[in-house]
Coordinates of C-alpha atoms and ligand atoms in Angstrom, one line a residue:
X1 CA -25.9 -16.2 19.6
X2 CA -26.8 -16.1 15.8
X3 CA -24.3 -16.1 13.1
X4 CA -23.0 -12.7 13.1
X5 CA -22.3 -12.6 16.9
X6 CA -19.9 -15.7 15.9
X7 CA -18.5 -14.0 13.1
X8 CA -17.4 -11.3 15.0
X9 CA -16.0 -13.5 18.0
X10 CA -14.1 -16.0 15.6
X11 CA -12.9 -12.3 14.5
X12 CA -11.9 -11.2 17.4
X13 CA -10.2 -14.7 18.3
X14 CA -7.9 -14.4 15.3
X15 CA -6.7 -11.2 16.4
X16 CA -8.6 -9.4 13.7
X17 CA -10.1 -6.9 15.7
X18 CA -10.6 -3.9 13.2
X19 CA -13.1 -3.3 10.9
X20 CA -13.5 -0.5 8.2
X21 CA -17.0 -0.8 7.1
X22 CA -19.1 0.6 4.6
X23 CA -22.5 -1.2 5.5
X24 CA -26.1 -1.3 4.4
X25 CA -29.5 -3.9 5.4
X26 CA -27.8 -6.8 4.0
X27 CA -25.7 -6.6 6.5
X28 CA -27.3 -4.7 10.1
X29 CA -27.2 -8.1 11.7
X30 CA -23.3 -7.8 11.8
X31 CA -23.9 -4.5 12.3
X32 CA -26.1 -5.0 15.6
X33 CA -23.3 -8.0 17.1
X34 CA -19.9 -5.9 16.1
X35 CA -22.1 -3.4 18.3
X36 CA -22.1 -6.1 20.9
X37 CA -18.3 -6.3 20.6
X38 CA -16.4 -3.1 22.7
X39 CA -12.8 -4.9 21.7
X40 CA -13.8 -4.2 18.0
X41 CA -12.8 -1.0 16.7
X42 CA -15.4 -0.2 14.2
X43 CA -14.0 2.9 11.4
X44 CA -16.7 4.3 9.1
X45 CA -15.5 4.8 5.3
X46 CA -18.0 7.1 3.3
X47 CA -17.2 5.2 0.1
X48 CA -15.5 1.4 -0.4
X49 CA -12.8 2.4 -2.1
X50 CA -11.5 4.2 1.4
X51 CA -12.8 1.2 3.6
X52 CA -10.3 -1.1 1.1
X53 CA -7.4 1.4 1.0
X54 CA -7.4 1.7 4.7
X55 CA -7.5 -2.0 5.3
X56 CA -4.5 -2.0 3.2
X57 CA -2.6 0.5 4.7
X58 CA -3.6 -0.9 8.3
X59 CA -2.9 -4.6 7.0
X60 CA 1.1 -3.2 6.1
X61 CA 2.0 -1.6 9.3
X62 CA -0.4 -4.2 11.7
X63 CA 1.3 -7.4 10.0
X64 CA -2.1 -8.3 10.5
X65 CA -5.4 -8.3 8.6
X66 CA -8.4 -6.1 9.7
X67 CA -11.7 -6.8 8.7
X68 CA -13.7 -5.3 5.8
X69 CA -17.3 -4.4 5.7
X70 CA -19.0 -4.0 2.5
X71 CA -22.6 -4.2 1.2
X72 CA -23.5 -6.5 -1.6
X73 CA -21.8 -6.6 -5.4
X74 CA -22.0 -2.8 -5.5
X75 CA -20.2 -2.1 -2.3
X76 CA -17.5 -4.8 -3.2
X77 CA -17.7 -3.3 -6.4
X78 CA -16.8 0.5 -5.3
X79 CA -13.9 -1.0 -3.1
X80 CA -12.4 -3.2 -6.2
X81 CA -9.7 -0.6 -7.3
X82 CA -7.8 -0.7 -3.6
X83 CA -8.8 -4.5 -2.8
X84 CA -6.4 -4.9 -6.6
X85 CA -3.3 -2.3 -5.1
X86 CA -3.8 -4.5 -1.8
X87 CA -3.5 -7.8 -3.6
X88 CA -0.4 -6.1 -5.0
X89 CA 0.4 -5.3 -1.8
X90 CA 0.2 -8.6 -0.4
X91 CA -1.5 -7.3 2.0
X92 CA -4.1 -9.8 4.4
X93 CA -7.3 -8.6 3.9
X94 CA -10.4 -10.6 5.6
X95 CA -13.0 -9.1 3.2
X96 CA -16.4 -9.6 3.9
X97 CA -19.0 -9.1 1.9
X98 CA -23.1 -9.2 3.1
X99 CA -25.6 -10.3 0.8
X100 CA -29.6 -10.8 0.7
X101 CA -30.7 -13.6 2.4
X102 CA -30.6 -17.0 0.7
X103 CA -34.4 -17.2 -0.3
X104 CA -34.4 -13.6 -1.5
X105 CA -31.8 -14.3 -3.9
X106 CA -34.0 -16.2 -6.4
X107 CA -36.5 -12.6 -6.3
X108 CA -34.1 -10.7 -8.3
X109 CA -34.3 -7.6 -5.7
X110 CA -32.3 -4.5 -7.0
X111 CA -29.1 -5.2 -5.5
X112 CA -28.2 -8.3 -6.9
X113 CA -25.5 -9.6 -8.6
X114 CA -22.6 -12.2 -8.9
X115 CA -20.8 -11.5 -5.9
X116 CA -18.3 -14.1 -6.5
X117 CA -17.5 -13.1 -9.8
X118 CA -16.9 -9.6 -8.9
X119 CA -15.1 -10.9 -5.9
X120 CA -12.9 -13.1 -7.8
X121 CA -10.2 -11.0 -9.9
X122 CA -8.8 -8.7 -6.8
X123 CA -9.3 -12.1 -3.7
X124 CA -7.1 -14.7 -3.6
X125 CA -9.9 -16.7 -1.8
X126 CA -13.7 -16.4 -2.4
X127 CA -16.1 -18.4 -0.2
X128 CA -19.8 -17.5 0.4
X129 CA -21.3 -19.0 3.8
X130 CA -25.0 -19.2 3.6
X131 CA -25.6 -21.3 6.8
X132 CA -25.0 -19.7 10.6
X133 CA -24.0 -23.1 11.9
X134 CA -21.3 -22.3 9.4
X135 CA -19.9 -19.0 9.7
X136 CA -17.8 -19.6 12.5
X137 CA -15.8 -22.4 11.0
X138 CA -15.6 -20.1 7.7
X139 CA -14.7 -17.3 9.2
X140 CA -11.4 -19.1 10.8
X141 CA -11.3 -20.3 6.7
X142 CA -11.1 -16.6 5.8
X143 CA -8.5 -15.6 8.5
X144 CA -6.4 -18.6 7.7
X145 CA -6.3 -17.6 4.3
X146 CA -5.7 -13.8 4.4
X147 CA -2.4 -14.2 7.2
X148 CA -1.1 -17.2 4.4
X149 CA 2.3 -16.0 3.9
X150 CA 3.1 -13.2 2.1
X151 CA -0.6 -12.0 2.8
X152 CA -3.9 -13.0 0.8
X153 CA -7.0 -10.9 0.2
X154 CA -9.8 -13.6 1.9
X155 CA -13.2 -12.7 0.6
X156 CA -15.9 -14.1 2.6
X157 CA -19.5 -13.4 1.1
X158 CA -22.2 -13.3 4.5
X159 CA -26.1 -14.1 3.8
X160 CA -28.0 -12.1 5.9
X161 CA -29.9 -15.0 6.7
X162 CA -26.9 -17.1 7.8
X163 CA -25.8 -13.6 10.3
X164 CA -29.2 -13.1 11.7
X165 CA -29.7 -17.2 12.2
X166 CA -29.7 -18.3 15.9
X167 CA -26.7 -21.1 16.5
X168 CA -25.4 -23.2 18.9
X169 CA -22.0 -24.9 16.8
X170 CA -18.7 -24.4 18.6
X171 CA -16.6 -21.4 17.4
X172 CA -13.9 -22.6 16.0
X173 CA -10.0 -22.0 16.2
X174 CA -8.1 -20.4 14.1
X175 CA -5.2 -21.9 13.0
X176 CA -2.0 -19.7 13.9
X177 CA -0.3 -18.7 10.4
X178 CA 2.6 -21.0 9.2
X179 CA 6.2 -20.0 9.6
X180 CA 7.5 -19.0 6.2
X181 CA 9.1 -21.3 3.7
X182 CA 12.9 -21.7 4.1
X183 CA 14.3 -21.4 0.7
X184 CA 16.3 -24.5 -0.4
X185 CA 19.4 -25.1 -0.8
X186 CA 20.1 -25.2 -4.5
X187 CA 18.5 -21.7 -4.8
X188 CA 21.7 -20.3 -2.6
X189 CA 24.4 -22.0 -4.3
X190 CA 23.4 -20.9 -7.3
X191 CA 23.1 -17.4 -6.4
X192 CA 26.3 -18.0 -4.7
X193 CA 27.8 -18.7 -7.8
X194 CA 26.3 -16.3 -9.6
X195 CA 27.6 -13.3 -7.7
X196 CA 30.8 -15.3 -7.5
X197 CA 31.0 -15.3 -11.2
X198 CA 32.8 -12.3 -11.8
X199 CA 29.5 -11.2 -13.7
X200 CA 27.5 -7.8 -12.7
X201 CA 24.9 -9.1 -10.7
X202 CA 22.1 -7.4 -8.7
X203 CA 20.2 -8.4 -5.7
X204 CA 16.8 -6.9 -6.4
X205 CA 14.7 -6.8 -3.5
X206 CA 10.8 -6.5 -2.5
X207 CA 8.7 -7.7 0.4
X208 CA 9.8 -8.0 3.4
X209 CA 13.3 -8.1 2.1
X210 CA 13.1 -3.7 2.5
X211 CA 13.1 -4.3 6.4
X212 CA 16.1 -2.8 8.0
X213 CA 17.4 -6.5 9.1
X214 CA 17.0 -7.8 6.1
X215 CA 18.8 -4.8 4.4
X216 CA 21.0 -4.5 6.5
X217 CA 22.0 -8.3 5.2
X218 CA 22.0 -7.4 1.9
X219 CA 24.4 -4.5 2.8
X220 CA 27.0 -7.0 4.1
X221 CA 26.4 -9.1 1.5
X222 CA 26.6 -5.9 -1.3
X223 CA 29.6 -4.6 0.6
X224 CA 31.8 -8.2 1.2
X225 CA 31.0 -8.9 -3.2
X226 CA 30.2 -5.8 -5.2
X227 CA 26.2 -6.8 -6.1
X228 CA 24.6 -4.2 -6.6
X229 CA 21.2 -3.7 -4.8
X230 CA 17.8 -2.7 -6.1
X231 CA 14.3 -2.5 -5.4
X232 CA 11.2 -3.2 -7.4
X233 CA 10.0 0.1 -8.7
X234 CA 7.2 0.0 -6.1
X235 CA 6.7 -1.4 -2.6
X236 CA 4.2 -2.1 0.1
X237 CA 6.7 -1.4 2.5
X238 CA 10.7 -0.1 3.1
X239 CA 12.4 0.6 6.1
X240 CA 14.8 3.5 5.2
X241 CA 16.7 6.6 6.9
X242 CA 19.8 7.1 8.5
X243 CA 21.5 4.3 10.5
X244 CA 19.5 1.8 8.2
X245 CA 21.0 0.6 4.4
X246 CA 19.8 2.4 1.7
X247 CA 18.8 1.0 -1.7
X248 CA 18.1 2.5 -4.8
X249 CA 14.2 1.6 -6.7
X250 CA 13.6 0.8 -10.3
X251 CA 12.4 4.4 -11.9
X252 CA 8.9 4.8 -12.9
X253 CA 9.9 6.1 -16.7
X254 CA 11.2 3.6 -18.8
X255 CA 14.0 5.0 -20.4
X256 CA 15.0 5.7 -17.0
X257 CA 14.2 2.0 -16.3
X258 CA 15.8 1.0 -18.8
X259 CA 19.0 3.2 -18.1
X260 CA 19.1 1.6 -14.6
X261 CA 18.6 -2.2 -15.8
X262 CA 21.0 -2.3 -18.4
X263 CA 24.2 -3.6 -17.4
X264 CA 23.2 -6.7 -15.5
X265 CA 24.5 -9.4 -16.4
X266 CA 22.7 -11.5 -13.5
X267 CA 19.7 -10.9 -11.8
X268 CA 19.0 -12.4 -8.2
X269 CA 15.3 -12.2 -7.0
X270 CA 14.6 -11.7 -3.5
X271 CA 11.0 -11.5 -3.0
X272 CA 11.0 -9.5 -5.9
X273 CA 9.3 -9.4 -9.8
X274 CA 11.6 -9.0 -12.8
X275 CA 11.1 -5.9 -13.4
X276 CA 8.9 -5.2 -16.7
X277 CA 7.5 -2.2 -18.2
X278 CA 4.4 -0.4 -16.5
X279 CA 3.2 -0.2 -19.7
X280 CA 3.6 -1.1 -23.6
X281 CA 4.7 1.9 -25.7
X282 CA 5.0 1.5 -29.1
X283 CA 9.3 0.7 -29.9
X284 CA 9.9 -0.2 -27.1
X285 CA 10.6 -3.7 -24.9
X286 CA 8.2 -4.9 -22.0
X287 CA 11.0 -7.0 -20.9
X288 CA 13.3 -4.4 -19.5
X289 CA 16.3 -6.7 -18.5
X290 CA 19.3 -6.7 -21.5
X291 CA 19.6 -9.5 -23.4
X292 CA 21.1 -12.5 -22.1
X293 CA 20.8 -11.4 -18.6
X294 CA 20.0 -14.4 -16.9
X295 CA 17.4 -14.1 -13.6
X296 CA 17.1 -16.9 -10.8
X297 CA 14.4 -16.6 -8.3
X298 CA 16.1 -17.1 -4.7
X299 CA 13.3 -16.7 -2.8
X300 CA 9.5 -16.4 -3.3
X301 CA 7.9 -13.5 -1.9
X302 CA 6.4 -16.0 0.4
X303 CA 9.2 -17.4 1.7
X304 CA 11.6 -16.3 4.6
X305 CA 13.6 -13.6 2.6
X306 CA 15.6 -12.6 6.2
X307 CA 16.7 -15.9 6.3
X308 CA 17.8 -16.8 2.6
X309 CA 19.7 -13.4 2.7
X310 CA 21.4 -14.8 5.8
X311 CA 22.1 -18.2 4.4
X312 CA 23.3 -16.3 0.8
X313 CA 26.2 -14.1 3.3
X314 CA 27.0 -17.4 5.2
X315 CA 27.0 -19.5 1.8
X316 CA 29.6 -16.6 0.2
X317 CA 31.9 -16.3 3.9
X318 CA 30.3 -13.0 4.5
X319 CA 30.9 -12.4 8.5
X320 CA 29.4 -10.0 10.7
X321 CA 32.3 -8.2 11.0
X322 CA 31.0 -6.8 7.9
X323 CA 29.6 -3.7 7.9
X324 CA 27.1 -1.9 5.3
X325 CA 27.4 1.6 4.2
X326 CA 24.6 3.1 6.6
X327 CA 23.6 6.4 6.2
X328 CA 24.8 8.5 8.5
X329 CA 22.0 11.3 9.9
X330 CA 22.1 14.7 7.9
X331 CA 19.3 16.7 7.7
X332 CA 19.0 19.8 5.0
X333 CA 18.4 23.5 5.7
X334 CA 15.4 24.7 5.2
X335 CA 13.9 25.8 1.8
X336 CA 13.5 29.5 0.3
X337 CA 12.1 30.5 -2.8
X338 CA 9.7 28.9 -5.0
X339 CA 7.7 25.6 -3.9
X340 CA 8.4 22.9 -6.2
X341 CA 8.5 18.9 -5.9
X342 CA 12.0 20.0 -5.0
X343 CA 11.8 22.1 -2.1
X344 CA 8.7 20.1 -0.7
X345 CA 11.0 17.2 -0.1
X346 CA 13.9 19.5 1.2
X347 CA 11.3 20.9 3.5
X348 CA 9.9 17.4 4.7
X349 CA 13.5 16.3 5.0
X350 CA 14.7 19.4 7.2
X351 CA 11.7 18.2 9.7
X352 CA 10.0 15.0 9.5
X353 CA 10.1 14.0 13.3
X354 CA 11.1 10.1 13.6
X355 CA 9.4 7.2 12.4
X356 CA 6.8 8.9 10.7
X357 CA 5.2 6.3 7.9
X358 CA 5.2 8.1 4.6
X359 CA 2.1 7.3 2.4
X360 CA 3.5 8.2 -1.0
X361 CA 0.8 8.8 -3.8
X362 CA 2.3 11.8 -4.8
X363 CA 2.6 10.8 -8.7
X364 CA 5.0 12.8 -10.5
X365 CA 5.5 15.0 -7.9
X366 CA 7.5 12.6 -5.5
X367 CA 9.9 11.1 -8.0
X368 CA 12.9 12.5 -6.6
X369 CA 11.4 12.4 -2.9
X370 CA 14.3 8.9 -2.7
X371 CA 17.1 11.3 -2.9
X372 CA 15.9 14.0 -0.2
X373 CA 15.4 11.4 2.5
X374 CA 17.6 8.9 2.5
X375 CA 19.3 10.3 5.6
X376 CA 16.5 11.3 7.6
X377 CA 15.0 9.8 10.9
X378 CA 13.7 6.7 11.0
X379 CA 10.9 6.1 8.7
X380 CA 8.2 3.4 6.8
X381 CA 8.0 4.6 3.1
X382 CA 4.6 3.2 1.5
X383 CA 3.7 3.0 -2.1
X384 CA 0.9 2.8 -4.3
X385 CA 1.4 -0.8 -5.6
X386 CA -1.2 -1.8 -8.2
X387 CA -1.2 1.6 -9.9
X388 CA -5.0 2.4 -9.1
X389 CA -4.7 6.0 -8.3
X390 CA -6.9 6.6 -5.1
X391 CA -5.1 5.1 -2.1
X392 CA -3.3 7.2 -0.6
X393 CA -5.7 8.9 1.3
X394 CA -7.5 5.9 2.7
X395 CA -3.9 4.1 3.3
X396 CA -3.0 7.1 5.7
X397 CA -6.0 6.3 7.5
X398 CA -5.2 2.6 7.6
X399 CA -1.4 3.5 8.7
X400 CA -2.5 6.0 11.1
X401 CA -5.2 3.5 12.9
X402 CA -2.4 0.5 13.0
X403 CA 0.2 2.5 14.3
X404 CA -1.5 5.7 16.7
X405 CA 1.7 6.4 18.3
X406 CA 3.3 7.2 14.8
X407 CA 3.2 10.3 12.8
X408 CA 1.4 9.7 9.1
X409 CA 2.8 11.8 6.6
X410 CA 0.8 11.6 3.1
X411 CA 1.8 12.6 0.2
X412 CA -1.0 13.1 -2.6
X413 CA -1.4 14.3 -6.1
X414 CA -4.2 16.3 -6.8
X415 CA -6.1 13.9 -9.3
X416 CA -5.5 10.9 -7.1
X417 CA -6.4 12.6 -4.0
X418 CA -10.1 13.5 -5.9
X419 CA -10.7 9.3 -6.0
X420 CA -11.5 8.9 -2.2
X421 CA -10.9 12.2 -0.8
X422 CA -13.7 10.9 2.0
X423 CA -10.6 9.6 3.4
X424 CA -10.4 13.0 4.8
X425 CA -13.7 12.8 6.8
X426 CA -12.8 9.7 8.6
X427 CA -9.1 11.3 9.5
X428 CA -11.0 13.7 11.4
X429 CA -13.7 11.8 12.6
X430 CA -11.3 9.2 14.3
X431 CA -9.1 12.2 15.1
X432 CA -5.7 10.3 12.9
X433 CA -2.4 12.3 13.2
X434 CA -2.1 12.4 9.8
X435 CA -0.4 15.6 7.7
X436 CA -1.6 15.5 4.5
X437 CA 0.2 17.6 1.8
X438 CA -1.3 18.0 -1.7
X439 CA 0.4 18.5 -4.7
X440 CA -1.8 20.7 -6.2
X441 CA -0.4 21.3 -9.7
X442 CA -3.9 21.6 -10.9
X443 CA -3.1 18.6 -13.4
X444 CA -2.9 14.9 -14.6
X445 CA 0.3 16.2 -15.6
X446 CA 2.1 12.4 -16.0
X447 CA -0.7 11.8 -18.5
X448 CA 1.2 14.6 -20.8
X449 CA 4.0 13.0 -20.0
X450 CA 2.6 10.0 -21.4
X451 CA 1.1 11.2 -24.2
X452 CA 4.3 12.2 -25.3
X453 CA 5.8 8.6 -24.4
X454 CA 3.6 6.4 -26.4
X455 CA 3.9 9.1 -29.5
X456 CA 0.3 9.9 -29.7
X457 CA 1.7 13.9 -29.8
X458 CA 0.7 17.0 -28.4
X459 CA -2.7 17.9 -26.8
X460 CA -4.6 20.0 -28.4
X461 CA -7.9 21.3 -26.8
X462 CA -10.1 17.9 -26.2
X463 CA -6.9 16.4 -24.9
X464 CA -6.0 19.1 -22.2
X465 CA -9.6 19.3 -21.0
X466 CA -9.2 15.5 -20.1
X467 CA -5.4 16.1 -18.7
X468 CA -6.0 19.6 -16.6
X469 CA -7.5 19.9 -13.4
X470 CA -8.3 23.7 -13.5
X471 CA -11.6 25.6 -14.4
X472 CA -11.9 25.4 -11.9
X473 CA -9.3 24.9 -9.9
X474 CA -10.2 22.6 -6.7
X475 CA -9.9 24.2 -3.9
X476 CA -8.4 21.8 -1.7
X477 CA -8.5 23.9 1.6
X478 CA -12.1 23.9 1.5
X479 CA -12.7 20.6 0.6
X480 CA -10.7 19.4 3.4
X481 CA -12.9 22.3 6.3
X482 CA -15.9 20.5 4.7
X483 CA -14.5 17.5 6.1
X484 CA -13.6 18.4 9.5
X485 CA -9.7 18.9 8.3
X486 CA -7.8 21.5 9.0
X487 CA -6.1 22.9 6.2
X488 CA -3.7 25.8 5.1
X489 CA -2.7 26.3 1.7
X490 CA 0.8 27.5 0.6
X491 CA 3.1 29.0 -2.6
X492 CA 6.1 29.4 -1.0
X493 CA 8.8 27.2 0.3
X494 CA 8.8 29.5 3.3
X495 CA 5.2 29.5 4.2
X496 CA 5.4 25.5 3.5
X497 CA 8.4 25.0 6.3
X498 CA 6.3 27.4 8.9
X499 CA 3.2 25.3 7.8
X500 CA 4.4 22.1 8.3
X501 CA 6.4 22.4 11.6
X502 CA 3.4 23.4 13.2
X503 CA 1.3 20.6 11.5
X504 CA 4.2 18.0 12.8
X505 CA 4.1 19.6 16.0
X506 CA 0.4 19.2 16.8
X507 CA -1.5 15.8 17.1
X508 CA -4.4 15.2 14.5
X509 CA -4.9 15.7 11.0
X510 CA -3.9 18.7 8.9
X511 CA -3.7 19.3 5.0
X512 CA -1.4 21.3 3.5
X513 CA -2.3 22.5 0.1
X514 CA 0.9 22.9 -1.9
X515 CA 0.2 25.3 -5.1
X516 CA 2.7 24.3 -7.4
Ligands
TPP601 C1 -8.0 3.9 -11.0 C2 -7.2 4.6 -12.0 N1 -7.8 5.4 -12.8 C3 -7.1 6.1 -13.7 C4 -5.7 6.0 -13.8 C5 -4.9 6.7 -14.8 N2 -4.1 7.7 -14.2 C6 -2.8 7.5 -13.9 S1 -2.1 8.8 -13.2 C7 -3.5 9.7 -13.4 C8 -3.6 11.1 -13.0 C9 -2.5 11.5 -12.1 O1 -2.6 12.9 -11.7 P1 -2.2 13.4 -10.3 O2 -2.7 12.4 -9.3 O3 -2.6 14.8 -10.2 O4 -0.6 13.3 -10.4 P2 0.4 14.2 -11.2 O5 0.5 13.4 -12.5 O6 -0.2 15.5 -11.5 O7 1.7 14.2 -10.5 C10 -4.5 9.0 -14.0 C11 -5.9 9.5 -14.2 C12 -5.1 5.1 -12.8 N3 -3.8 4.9 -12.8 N4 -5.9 4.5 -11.9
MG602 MG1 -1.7 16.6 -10.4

């Protein structure tokens, strides 16, 4: 057995037993044992920034982390911008990282660089194991550290001489993840009292606080007092659909925001961030809550948010003979006429099967998606957390590999589908049921949106060349053949409905390019 082999069974033995891998000669030695290993499920990404995404994705529907593969400072480097909307995500991520071996480091070769400090802004944890007598115990390190409650991006930087290294030392065990914290007691009463007050509170929620138990807490608790419920403006994760409580997010645009936020008077956290601006723009506050609103954190996003929303309806006498405002199941007719955001999510609403997971990096495109589905089937809605564009693709595949039996629809803007669209490739090489529509409005059109919003005026020629996707326009149906996807495109709400029910209907992936 030499290091790697351990690595890979210490893997295995803390249930990680994924691995989206981008790899190179650093790292063939992990290579050669995960080839040793039939329980591993090994899933090529032709660029880091899918094999990140889809660790993401897989990490939020798995409740589990899956293994990483990367080559060097480069590799890391390529996968930074989804290992950041993962960390966001607080999403478990065993990230692992090969490097020359430790005598070739002092030659200077090509590839090298300062892992760690590459490592370092988007990991939680960064360790570099240079010894194969210790990767085992390091690797158990890593796992331990990625499952830490609420999920923890692990980085673990492998020598190639500490993989390829012969050794005899124990594997060790890894440590089964800690229950989460209980919130204490002064944190209830005093949310208690603050919804008690006779004051407009809210209950803003994240986390695992946007499962349907823990919503449909908050729904007692909403309907027994009057909060009123929010979410953070984006989410790893929510539970929604008919039979399930549905909850309103913090808009995207900050008068909007700011619309929404201003009449609390209290502000409860739940595994949730005050909400502040996305951004600065010039007038206007990054604080978003009114003045004197006061805000009290009941629960860490660590913590056990099921259970502090159950001690907050037993603290304020709030039985289970109440019961929320579910939604009950409608579904629209179909759409006619001209395809628009609009009659996409009509369309998607009159025939999403149940429990699909949506993967929503549709931009500006899917900012009144909440309002079409709220009493659909059964579904997981996903969102882009840390704002790098480019995730959407590679969290479908991530999604589709953690849950097979599950329908993946993705929703994707045309710029941020360009970032990793190699997502693609590995949808059809690992055959994911994944329907993938594009928004192809041939434009970074919320960039003239924001051009607008911080004032700097109207583009002019320089400007719209660095705004508009066309001359040419991309031609998503070919990208996607080039890929192994099958792929229709579509400029009518009509064609779109027949499109799509045959996509839903058939196992495997399909794009849909939507010309808007
Ligand atoms: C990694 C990264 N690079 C650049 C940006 C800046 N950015 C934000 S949105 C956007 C383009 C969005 O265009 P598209 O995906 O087509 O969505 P649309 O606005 O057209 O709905 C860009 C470039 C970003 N958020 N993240
Ligand atoms: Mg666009």
């Amino acid at each position: 057995m030499n290091g790697a082999d351990a690595l890979c069974d210490t893997l295995l033995a803390g249930g990680v037993d994924t691995c989206f891998a981008n790899p190179g000669t650093s790292e063939m030695h992990f290579v050669a044992a995960l080839d040793r290993k039939p329980k591993m499920r090994c899933v090529l990404g032709l660029f880091e920034g899918v094999v990140t995404g889809a660790a993401d994705g897989y990490a939020r529907m798995a409740e589990k982390p899956a293994a990483t593969l990367l080559h060097l400072g480069p590799g890391l480097a390529n996968g930074l911008a989804n290992l950041h909307n993962a960390k966001r995500a607080r999403s478990p991520v065993v990230n692992i990282v090969g490097d020359h071996a430790t005598y070739h480091l002092r030659h200077d070769a090509p590839l090298t660089s300062d892992i760690e400090g590459l490592a370092r802004p988007m990991s939680h944890w960064v360790h570099r194991v240079s010894e194969a007598d210790h990767v085992s115990r390091d690797a158990a390190l890593a796992i331990t550290q990625a499952r830490a409650a609420p999920g923890r991006i692990a980085t673990l930087i492998l020598a190639a001489d500490a993989a390829w290294t012969e050794t005899t030392a124990p594997l060790s065990a890894v440590t089964p993840p800690l229950a989460r914290a209980k919130v204490l007691q002064p944190h209830i009463a005093a949310a208690a009292a603050a919804i008690r007050s006779g004051k407009r509170t809210t209950l803003m929620l994240s986390g695992v606080a946007l499962r349907a138990n823990a919503l449909e807490v908050a729904g007692r608790i909403a309907k027994a007092t009057g909060v009123r419920l929010l979410a953070q403006q984006s989410n790893a994760r929510m539970e929604r659909g008919a039979g399930r409580m549905d909850i309103e997010r913090v808009p995207y645009p900050i008068e909007q925001a700011l619309a929404a936020l201003k009449d609390i008077e209290h502000l409860i956290l739940v595994g949730a961030k005050a909400p502040v601006a996305f951004f600065a723009y010039p007038g206007k506050p990054s604080d978003m809550l009114p003045e004197g609103c006061s805000v009290l954190q009941l629960a860490d996003p660590a913590d056990d948010l099921l259970h502090a929303l159950q001690w907050l309806a037993d603290e304020l006498g709030v039985g289970a003979n109440v019961k929320p405002d579910v939604m009950e199941f409608k579904r629209p007719d179909l759409p006619t006429g001209a395809l628009t955001p609009a009659s996409v999510a009509t369309a998607l609403a009159a025939l999403m099967p149940e429990h699909a997971i949506i993967c929503d990096e549709s931009v500006t495109s899917g900012r009144n998606l909440f309002q079409f589905t709220r009493t659909v089937p059964q579904h997981d809605y996903l969102q882009l957390t840390g704002g790098a564009i480019g995730e959407g693709l590679p969290m479908a595949v991530g999604a589709a590999i953690a849950c097979p039996d599950r329908k993946v629809i993705s929703l994707e803007a045309d710029g941020s589908g360009m970032y990793t669209l190699q997502a693609l490739w590995t949808q059809a090489r690992e055959a994911l049921d994944v329907v993938t529509i594009v928004f192809a409005n041939r434009s970074y059109a919320i960039l003239h949106a924001e051009l607008r919003g911080v004032g700097a005026g109207v583009p002019g020629v320089n400007a719209r060349r660095m705004l508009d996707l066309d001359q040419p326009a991309l031609q998503w149906t070919q990208l996607a053949a080039g890929m192994g996807v099958e792929a229709a495109r579509v400029t009518t709400a009509q064609e779109l409905c027949r499109v799509l029910k045959a996509a839903l209907s058939r196992k495997g992936p399909f794009l849909i390019e939507a010309v808007l």
